[in-house]
CSV table of C-alpha atoms in Angstrom, one decimal:
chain,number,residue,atom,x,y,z
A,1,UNK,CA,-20.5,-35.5,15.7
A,2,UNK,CA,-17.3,-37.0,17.0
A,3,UNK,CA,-14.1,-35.5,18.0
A,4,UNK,CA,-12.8,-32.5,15.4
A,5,UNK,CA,-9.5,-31.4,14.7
A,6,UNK,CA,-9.3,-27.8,14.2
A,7,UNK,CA,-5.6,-26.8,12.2
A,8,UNK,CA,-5.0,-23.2,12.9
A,9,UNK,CA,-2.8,-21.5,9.8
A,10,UNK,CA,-3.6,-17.9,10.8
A,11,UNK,CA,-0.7,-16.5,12.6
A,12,UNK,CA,-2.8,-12.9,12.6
A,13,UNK,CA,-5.1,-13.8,14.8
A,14,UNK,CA,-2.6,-14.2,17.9
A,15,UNK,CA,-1.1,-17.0,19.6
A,16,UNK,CA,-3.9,-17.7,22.3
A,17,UNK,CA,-6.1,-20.1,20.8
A,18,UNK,CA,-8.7,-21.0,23.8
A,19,UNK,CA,-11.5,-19.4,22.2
A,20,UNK,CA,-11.3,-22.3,19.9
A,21,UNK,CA,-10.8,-25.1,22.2
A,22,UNK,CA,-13.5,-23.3,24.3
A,23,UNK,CA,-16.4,-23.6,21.7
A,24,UNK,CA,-16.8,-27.3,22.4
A,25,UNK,CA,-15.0,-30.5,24.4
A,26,UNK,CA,-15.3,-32.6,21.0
A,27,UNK,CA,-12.6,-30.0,19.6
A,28,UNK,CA,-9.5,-30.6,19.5
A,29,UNK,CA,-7.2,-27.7,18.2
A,30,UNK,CA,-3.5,-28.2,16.3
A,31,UNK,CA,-1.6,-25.2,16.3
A,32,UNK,CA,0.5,-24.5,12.7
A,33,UNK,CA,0.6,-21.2,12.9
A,34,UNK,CA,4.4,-21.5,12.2
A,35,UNK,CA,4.6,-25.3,10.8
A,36,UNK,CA,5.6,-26.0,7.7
A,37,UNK,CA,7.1,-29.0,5.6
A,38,UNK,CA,6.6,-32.4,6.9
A,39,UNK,CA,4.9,-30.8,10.7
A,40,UNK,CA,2.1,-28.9,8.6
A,41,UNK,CA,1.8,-31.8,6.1
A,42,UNK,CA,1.0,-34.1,9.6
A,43,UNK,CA,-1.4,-31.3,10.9
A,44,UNK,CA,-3.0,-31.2,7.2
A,45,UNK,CA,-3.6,-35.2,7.2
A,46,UNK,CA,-5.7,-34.6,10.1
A,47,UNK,CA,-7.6,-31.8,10.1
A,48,UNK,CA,-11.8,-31.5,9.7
A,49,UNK,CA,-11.7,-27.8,10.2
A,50,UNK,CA,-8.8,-25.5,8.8
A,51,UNK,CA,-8.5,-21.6,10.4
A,52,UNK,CA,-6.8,-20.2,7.4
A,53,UNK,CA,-5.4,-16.6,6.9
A,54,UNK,CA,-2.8,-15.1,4.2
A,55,UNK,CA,-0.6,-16.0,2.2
A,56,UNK,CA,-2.8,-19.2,1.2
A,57,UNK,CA,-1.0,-22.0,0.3
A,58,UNK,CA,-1.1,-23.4,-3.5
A,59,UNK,CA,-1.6,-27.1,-2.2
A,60,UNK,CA,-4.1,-27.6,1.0
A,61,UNK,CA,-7.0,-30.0,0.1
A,62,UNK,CA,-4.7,-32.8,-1.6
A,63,UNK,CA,-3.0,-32.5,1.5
A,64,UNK,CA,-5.7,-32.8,3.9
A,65,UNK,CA,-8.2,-36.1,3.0
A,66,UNK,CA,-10.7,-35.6,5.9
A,67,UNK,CA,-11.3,-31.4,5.4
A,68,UNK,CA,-14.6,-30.7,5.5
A,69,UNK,CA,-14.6,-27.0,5.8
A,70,UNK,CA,-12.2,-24.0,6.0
A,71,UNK,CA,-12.6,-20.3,7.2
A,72,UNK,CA,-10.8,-17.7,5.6
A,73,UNK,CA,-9.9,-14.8,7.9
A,74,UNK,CA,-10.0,-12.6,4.8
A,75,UNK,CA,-13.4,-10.6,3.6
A,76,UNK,CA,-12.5,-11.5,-0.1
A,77,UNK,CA,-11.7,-15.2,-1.5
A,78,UNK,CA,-9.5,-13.9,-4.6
A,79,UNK,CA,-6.7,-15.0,-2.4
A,80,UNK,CA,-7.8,-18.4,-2.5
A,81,UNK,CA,-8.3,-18.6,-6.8
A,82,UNK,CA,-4.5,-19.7,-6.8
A,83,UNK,CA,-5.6,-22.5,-4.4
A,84,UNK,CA,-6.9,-26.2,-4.7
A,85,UNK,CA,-9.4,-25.5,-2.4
A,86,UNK,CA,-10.7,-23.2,-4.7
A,87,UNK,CA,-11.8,-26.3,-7.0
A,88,UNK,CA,-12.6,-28.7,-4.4
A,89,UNK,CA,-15.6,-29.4,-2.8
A,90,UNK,CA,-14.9,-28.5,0.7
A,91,UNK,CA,-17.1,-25.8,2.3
A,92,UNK,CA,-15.6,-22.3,2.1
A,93,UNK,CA,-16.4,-19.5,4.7
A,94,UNK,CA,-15.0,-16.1,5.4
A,95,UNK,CA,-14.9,-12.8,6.9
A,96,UNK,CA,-16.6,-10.6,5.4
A,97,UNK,CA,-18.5,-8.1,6.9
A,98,UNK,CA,-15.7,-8.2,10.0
A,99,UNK,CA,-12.7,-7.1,8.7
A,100,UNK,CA,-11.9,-3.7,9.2
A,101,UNK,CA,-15.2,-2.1,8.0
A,102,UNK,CA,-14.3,1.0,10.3
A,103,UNK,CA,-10.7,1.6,9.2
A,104,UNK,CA,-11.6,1.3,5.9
A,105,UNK,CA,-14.2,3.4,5.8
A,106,UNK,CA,-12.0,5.9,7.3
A,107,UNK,CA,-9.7,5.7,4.9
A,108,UNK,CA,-12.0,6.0,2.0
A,109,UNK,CA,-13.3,9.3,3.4
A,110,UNK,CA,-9.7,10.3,4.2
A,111,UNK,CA,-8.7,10.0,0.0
A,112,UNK,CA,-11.7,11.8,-0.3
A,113,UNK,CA,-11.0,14.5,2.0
A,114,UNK,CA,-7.2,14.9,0.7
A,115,UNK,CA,-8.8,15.8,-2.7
A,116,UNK,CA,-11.4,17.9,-1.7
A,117,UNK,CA,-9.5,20.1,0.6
A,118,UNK,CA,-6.8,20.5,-1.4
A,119,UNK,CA,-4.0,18.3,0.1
A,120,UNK,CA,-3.1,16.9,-3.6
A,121,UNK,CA,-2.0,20.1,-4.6
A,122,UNK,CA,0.2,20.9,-1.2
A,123,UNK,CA,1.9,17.7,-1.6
A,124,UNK,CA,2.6,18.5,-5.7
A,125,UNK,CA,3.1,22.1,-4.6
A,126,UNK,CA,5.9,20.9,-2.1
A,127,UNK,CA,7.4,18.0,-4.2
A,128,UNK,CA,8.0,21.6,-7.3
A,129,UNK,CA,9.5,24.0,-4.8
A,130,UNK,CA,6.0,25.7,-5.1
A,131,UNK,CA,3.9,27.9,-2.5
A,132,UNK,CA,1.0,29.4,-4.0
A,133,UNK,CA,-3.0,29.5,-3.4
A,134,UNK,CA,-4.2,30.5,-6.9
A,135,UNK,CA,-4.0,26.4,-7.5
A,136,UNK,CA,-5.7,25.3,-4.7
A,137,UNK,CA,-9.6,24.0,-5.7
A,138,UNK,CA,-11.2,23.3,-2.8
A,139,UNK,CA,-14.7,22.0,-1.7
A,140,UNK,CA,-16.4,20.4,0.9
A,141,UNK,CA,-17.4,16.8,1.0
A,142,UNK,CA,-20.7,18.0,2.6
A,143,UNK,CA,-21.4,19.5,-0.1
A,144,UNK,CA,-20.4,16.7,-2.5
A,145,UNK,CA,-22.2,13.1,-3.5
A,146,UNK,CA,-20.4,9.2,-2.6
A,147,UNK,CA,-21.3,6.9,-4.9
A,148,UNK,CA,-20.3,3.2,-3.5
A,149,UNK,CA,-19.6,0.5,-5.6
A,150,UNK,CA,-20.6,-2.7,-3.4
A,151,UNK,CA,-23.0,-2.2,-0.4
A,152,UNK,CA,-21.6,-4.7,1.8
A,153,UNK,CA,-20.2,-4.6,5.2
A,154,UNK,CA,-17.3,-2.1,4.2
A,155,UNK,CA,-19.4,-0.4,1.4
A,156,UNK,CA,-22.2,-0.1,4.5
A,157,UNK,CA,-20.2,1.4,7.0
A,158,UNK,CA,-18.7,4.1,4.1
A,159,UNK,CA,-21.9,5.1,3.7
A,160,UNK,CA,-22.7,5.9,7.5
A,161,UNK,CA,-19.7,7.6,7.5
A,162,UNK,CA,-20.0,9.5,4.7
A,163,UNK,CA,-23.9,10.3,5.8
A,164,UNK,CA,-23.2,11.4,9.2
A,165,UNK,CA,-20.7,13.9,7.1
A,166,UNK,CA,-23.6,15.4,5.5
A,167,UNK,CA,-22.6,13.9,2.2
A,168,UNK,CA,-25.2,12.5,0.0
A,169,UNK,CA,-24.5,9.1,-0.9
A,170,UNK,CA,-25.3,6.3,-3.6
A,171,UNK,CA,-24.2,2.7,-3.8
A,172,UNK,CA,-25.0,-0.2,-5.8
A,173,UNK,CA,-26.1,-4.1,-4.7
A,174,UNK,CA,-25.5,-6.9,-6.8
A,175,UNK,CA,-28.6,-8.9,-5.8
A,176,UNK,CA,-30.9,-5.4,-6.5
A,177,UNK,CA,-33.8,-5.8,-9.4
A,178,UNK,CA,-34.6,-1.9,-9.2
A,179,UNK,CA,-33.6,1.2,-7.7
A,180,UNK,CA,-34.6,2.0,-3.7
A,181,UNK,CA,-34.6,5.5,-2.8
A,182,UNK,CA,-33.9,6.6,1.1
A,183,UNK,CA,-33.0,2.9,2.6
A,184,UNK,CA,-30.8,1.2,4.5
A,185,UNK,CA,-29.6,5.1,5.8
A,186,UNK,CA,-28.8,6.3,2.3
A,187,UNK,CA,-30.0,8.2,-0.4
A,188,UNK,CA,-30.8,6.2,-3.5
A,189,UNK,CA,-29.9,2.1,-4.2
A,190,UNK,CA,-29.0,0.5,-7.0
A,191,UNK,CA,-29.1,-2.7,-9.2
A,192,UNK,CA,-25.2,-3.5,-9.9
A,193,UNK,CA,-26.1,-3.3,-13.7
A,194,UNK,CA,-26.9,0.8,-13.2
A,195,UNK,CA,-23.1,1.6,-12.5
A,196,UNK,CA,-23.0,4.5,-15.2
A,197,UNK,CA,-25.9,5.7,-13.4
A,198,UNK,CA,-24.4,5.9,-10.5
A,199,UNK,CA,-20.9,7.6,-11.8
A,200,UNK,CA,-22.7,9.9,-13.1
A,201,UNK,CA,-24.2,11.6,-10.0
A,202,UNK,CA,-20.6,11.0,-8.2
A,203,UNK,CA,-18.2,13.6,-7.0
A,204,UNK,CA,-15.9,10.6,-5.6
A,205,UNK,CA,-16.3,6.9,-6.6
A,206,UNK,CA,-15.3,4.2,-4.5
A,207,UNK,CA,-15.2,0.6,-4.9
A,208,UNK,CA,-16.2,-1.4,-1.8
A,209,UNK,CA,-17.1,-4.7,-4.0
A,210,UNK,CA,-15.3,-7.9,-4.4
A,211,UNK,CA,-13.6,-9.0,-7.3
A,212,UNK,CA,-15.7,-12.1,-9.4
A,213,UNK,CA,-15.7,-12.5,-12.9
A,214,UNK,CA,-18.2,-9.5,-13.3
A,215,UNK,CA,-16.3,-7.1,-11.6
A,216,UNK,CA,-13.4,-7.7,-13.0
A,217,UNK,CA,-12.2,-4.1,-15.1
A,218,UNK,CA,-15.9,-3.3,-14.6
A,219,UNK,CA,-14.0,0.3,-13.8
A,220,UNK,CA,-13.4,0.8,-17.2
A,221,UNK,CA,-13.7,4.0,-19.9
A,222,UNK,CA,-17.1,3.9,-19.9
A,223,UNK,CA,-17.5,4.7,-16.1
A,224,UNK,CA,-14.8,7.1,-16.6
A,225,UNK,CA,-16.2,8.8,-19.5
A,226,UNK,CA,-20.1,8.4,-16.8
A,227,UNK,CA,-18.5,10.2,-14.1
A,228,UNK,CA,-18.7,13.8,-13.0
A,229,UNK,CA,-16.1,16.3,-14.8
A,230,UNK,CA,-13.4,16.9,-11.6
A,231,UNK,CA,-14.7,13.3,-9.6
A,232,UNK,CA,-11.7,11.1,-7.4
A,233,UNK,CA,-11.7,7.4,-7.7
A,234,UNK,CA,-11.0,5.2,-4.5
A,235,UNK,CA,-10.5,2.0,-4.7
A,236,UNK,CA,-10.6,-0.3,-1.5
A,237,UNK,CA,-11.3,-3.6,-3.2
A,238,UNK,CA,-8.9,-5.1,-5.6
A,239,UNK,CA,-6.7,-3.2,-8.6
A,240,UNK,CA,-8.2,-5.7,-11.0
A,241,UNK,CA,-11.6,-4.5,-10.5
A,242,UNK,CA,-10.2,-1.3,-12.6
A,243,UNK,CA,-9.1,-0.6,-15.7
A,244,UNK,CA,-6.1,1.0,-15.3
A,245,UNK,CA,-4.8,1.5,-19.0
A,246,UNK,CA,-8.2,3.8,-18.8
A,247,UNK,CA,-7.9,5.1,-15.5
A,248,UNK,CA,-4.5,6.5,-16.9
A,249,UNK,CA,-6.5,8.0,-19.4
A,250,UNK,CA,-9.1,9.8,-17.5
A,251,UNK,CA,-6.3,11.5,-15.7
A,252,UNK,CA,-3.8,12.5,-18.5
A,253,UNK,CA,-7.4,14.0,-20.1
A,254,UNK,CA,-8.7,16.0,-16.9
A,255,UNK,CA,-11.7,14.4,-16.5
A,256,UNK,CA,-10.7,13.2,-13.2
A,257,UNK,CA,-9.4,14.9,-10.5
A,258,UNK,CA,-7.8,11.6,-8.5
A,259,UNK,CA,-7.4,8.6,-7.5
A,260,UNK,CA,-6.9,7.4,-4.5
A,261,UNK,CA,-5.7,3.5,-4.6
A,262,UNK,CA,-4.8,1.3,-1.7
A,263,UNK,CA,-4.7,-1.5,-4.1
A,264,UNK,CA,-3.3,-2.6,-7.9
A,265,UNK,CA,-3.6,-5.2,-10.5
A,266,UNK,CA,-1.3,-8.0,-10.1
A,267,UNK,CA,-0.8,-6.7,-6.5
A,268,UNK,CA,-1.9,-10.4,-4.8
A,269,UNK,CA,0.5,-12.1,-7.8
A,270,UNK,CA,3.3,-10.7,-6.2
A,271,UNK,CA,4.2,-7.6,-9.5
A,272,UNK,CA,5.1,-4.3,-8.6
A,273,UNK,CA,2.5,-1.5,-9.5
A,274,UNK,CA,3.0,-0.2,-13.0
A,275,UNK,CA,5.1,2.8,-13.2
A,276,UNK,CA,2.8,5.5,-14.0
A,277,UNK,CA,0.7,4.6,-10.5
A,278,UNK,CA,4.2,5.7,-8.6
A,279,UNK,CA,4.6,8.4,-11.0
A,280,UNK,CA,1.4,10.4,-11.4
A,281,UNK,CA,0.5,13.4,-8.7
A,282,UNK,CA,-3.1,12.8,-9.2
A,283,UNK,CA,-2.7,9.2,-7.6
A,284,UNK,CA,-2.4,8.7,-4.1
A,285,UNK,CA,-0.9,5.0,-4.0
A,286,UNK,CA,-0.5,3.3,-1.1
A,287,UNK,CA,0.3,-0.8,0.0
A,288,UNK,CA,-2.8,-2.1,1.1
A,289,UNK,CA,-3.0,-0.6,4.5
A,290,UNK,CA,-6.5,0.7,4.3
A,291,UNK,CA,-7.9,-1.9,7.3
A,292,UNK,CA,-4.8,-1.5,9.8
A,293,UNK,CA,-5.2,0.1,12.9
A,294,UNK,CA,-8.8,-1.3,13.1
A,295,UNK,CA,-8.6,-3.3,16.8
A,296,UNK,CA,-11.9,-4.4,16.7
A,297,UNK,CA,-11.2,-6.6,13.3
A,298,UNK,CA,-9.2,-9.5,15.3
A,299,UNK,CA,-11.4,-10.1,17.9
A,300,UNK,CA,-14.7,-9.8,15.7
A,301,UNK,CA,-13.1,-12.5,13.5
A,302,UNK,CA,-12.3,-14.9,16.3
A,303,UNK,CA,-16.2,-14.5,17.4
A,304,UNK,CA,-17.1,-15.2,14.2
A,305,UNK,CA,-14.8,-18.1,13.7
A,306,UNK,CA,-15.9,-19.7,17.3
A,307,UNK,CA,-19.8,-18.8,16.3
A,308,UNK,CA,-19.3,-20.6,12.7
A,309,UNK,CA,-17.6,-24.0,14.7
A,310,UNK,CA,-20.4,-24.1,17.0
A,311,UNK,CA,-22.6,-24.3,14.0
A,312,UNK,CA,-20.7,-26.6,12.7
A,313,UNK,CA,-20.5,-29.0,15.0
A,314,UNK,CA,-24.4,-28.4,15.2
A,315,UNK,CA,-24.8,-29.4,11.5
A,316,UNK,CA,-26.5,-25.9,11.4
A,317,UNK,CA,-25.8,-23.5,8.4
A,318,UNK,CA,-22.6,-21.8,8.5
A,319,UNK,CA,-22.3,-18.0,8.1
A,320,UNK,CA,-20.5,-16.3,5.0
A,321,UNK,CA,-20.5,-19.5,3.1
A,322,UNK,CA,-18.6,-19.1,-0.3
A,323,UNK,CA,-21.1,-19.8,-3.4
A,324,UNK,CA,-18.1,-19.9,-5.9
A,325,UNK,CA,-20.1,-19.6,-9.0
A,326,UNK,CA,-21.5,-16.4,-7.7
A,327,UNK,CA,-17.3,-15.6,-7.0
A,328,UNK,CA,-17.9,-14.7,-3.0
């Protein structure tokens, strides 16, 4: 293969970009990191290989006639629907599996925890000029069953988490046939198609998955209506992956404790969340902050970036290829 430009639009990822340059002498690496108008138009013109993070522009392949492939830094492509990549034929790759898995997880386990150990009720407690025991229900997350929507590299590490806890955990996989019992370091796995199955043996619910045409409101009244009298939803995916006209109807009912969301529909068009997601003292709402403070995610996606070129530039296979009828 002859000479490659590599345009870098990923600002994230820091300013040093010699683990690029450093994969091969055939690459040849444009900075846009901050370009834009006619400067990123040039750098588009010429670019093979595209290092993309977020926002995602709406116009990229028009712009660029010799692209050949592109790597999202993100784990999920739902930021690239609104994109003309998204219907062209260049390769897509991302980061999944790389992105925060650890911080995450922690989060996850740290909605969980808020419920179980009360911190819901402090918080409403406080917020009512209120300080009293008698409402405090309390349990242990040892004691109590994880049920994860998406086994994939943050659904994975949620469950080691949640294992070494004590906790017993269940999680679905889309490309399953039948259910597994004691593998991959958890309890039971099962076909994505069992999801009732699964909400009903959970004490907290959380969705690791990504969002495809399937998954879309897949969260809907009748998981609600499956779950466990008294279970907390988290949601670490996307807010369209729930149904949140029902999710507001588990909680006015009882039949949930929480929810725990660090994401809402019509979040990644730009809308505010809805009014009774700000409102409601059984949701603990925050702005998609779940993966920050993870150190190890930058780095990890640079490897992965440099790993994928090399492959590239090898004609080999290229990890985390998109298969966008499949949605990820």
């Amino acid at each position: 293969m002859d000479a490659v430009n590599v345009v870098v639009m990923a600002p994230s990822l820091g300013t040093d970009l010699s683990y690029i340059s450093a994969v091969d002498p055939r690459v040849n690496v444009i900075d846009a990191n901050d370009a834009s108008g006619t400067r990123l138009d040039a750098a588009l013109a010429d670019a093979n290989v595209i290092l993309l993070g977020f926002p995602v522009p709406a116009v990229v392949a028009a712009k660029a006639p010799h692209l050949a492939w592109v790597h999202h830094t993100q784990a999920g492509v739902s930021n690239l629907h609104g994109c003309d990549l998204w219907t062209s034929d260049v390769t897509l790759s991302t980061s999944r599996g790389v992105v925060a898995p650890g911080g995450i997880a922690d989060y996850a386990l740290a909605g969980a925890a808020f419920f179980a150990r009360g911190l819901h009720e402090g918080t409403r407690q406080k917020q009512a000029g209120l300080f009293r025991r008698g409402s405090y229900q309390m349990t242990r997350l040892q004691d109590a069953t994880m049920g994860v929507v998406g086994f994939g590299g943050i659904g994975r590490e949620l469950a080691r988490q949640a294992k070494a806890l004590g906790m017993r955990v269940l999680a679905t996989r889309r490309s399953l046939t039948a259910p597994v019992d004691n593998t991959d370091g958890i309890d039971r796995l099962l076909p994505a198609d069992r999801l009732h199955e699964l909400a009903a043996e959970s004490d907290f619910l959380a969705v690791c998955s990504q969002l495809t045409a399937e998954t879309t409101g897949m969260i809907d009244a009748g998981v609600f209506a499956a779950l466990k009298p008294g279970a907390v939803l988290i949601n670490v995916a996307r807010g369209e992956e729930i149904d949140e006209d029902a999710l507001i109807k588990a909680l006015a009912s009882g039949r949930l404790r929480g929810a725990v969301l660090d994401v809402y529909d019509g979040e990644l068009a730009g809308r505010p969340p809805r009014r009774e997601l700000l409102e409601l003292p059984e949701i603990l709402l925050t702005p998609h902050i779940s993966g920050r403070g993870d150190s190890a995610t930058a780095e990890q996606t640079r490897q992965l970036f440099a790993d994928n070129l090399a492959r590239f530039l090898a004609r080999q296979e290229l990890i985390n290829t998109v298969d966008r009828d499949r949605g990820y």
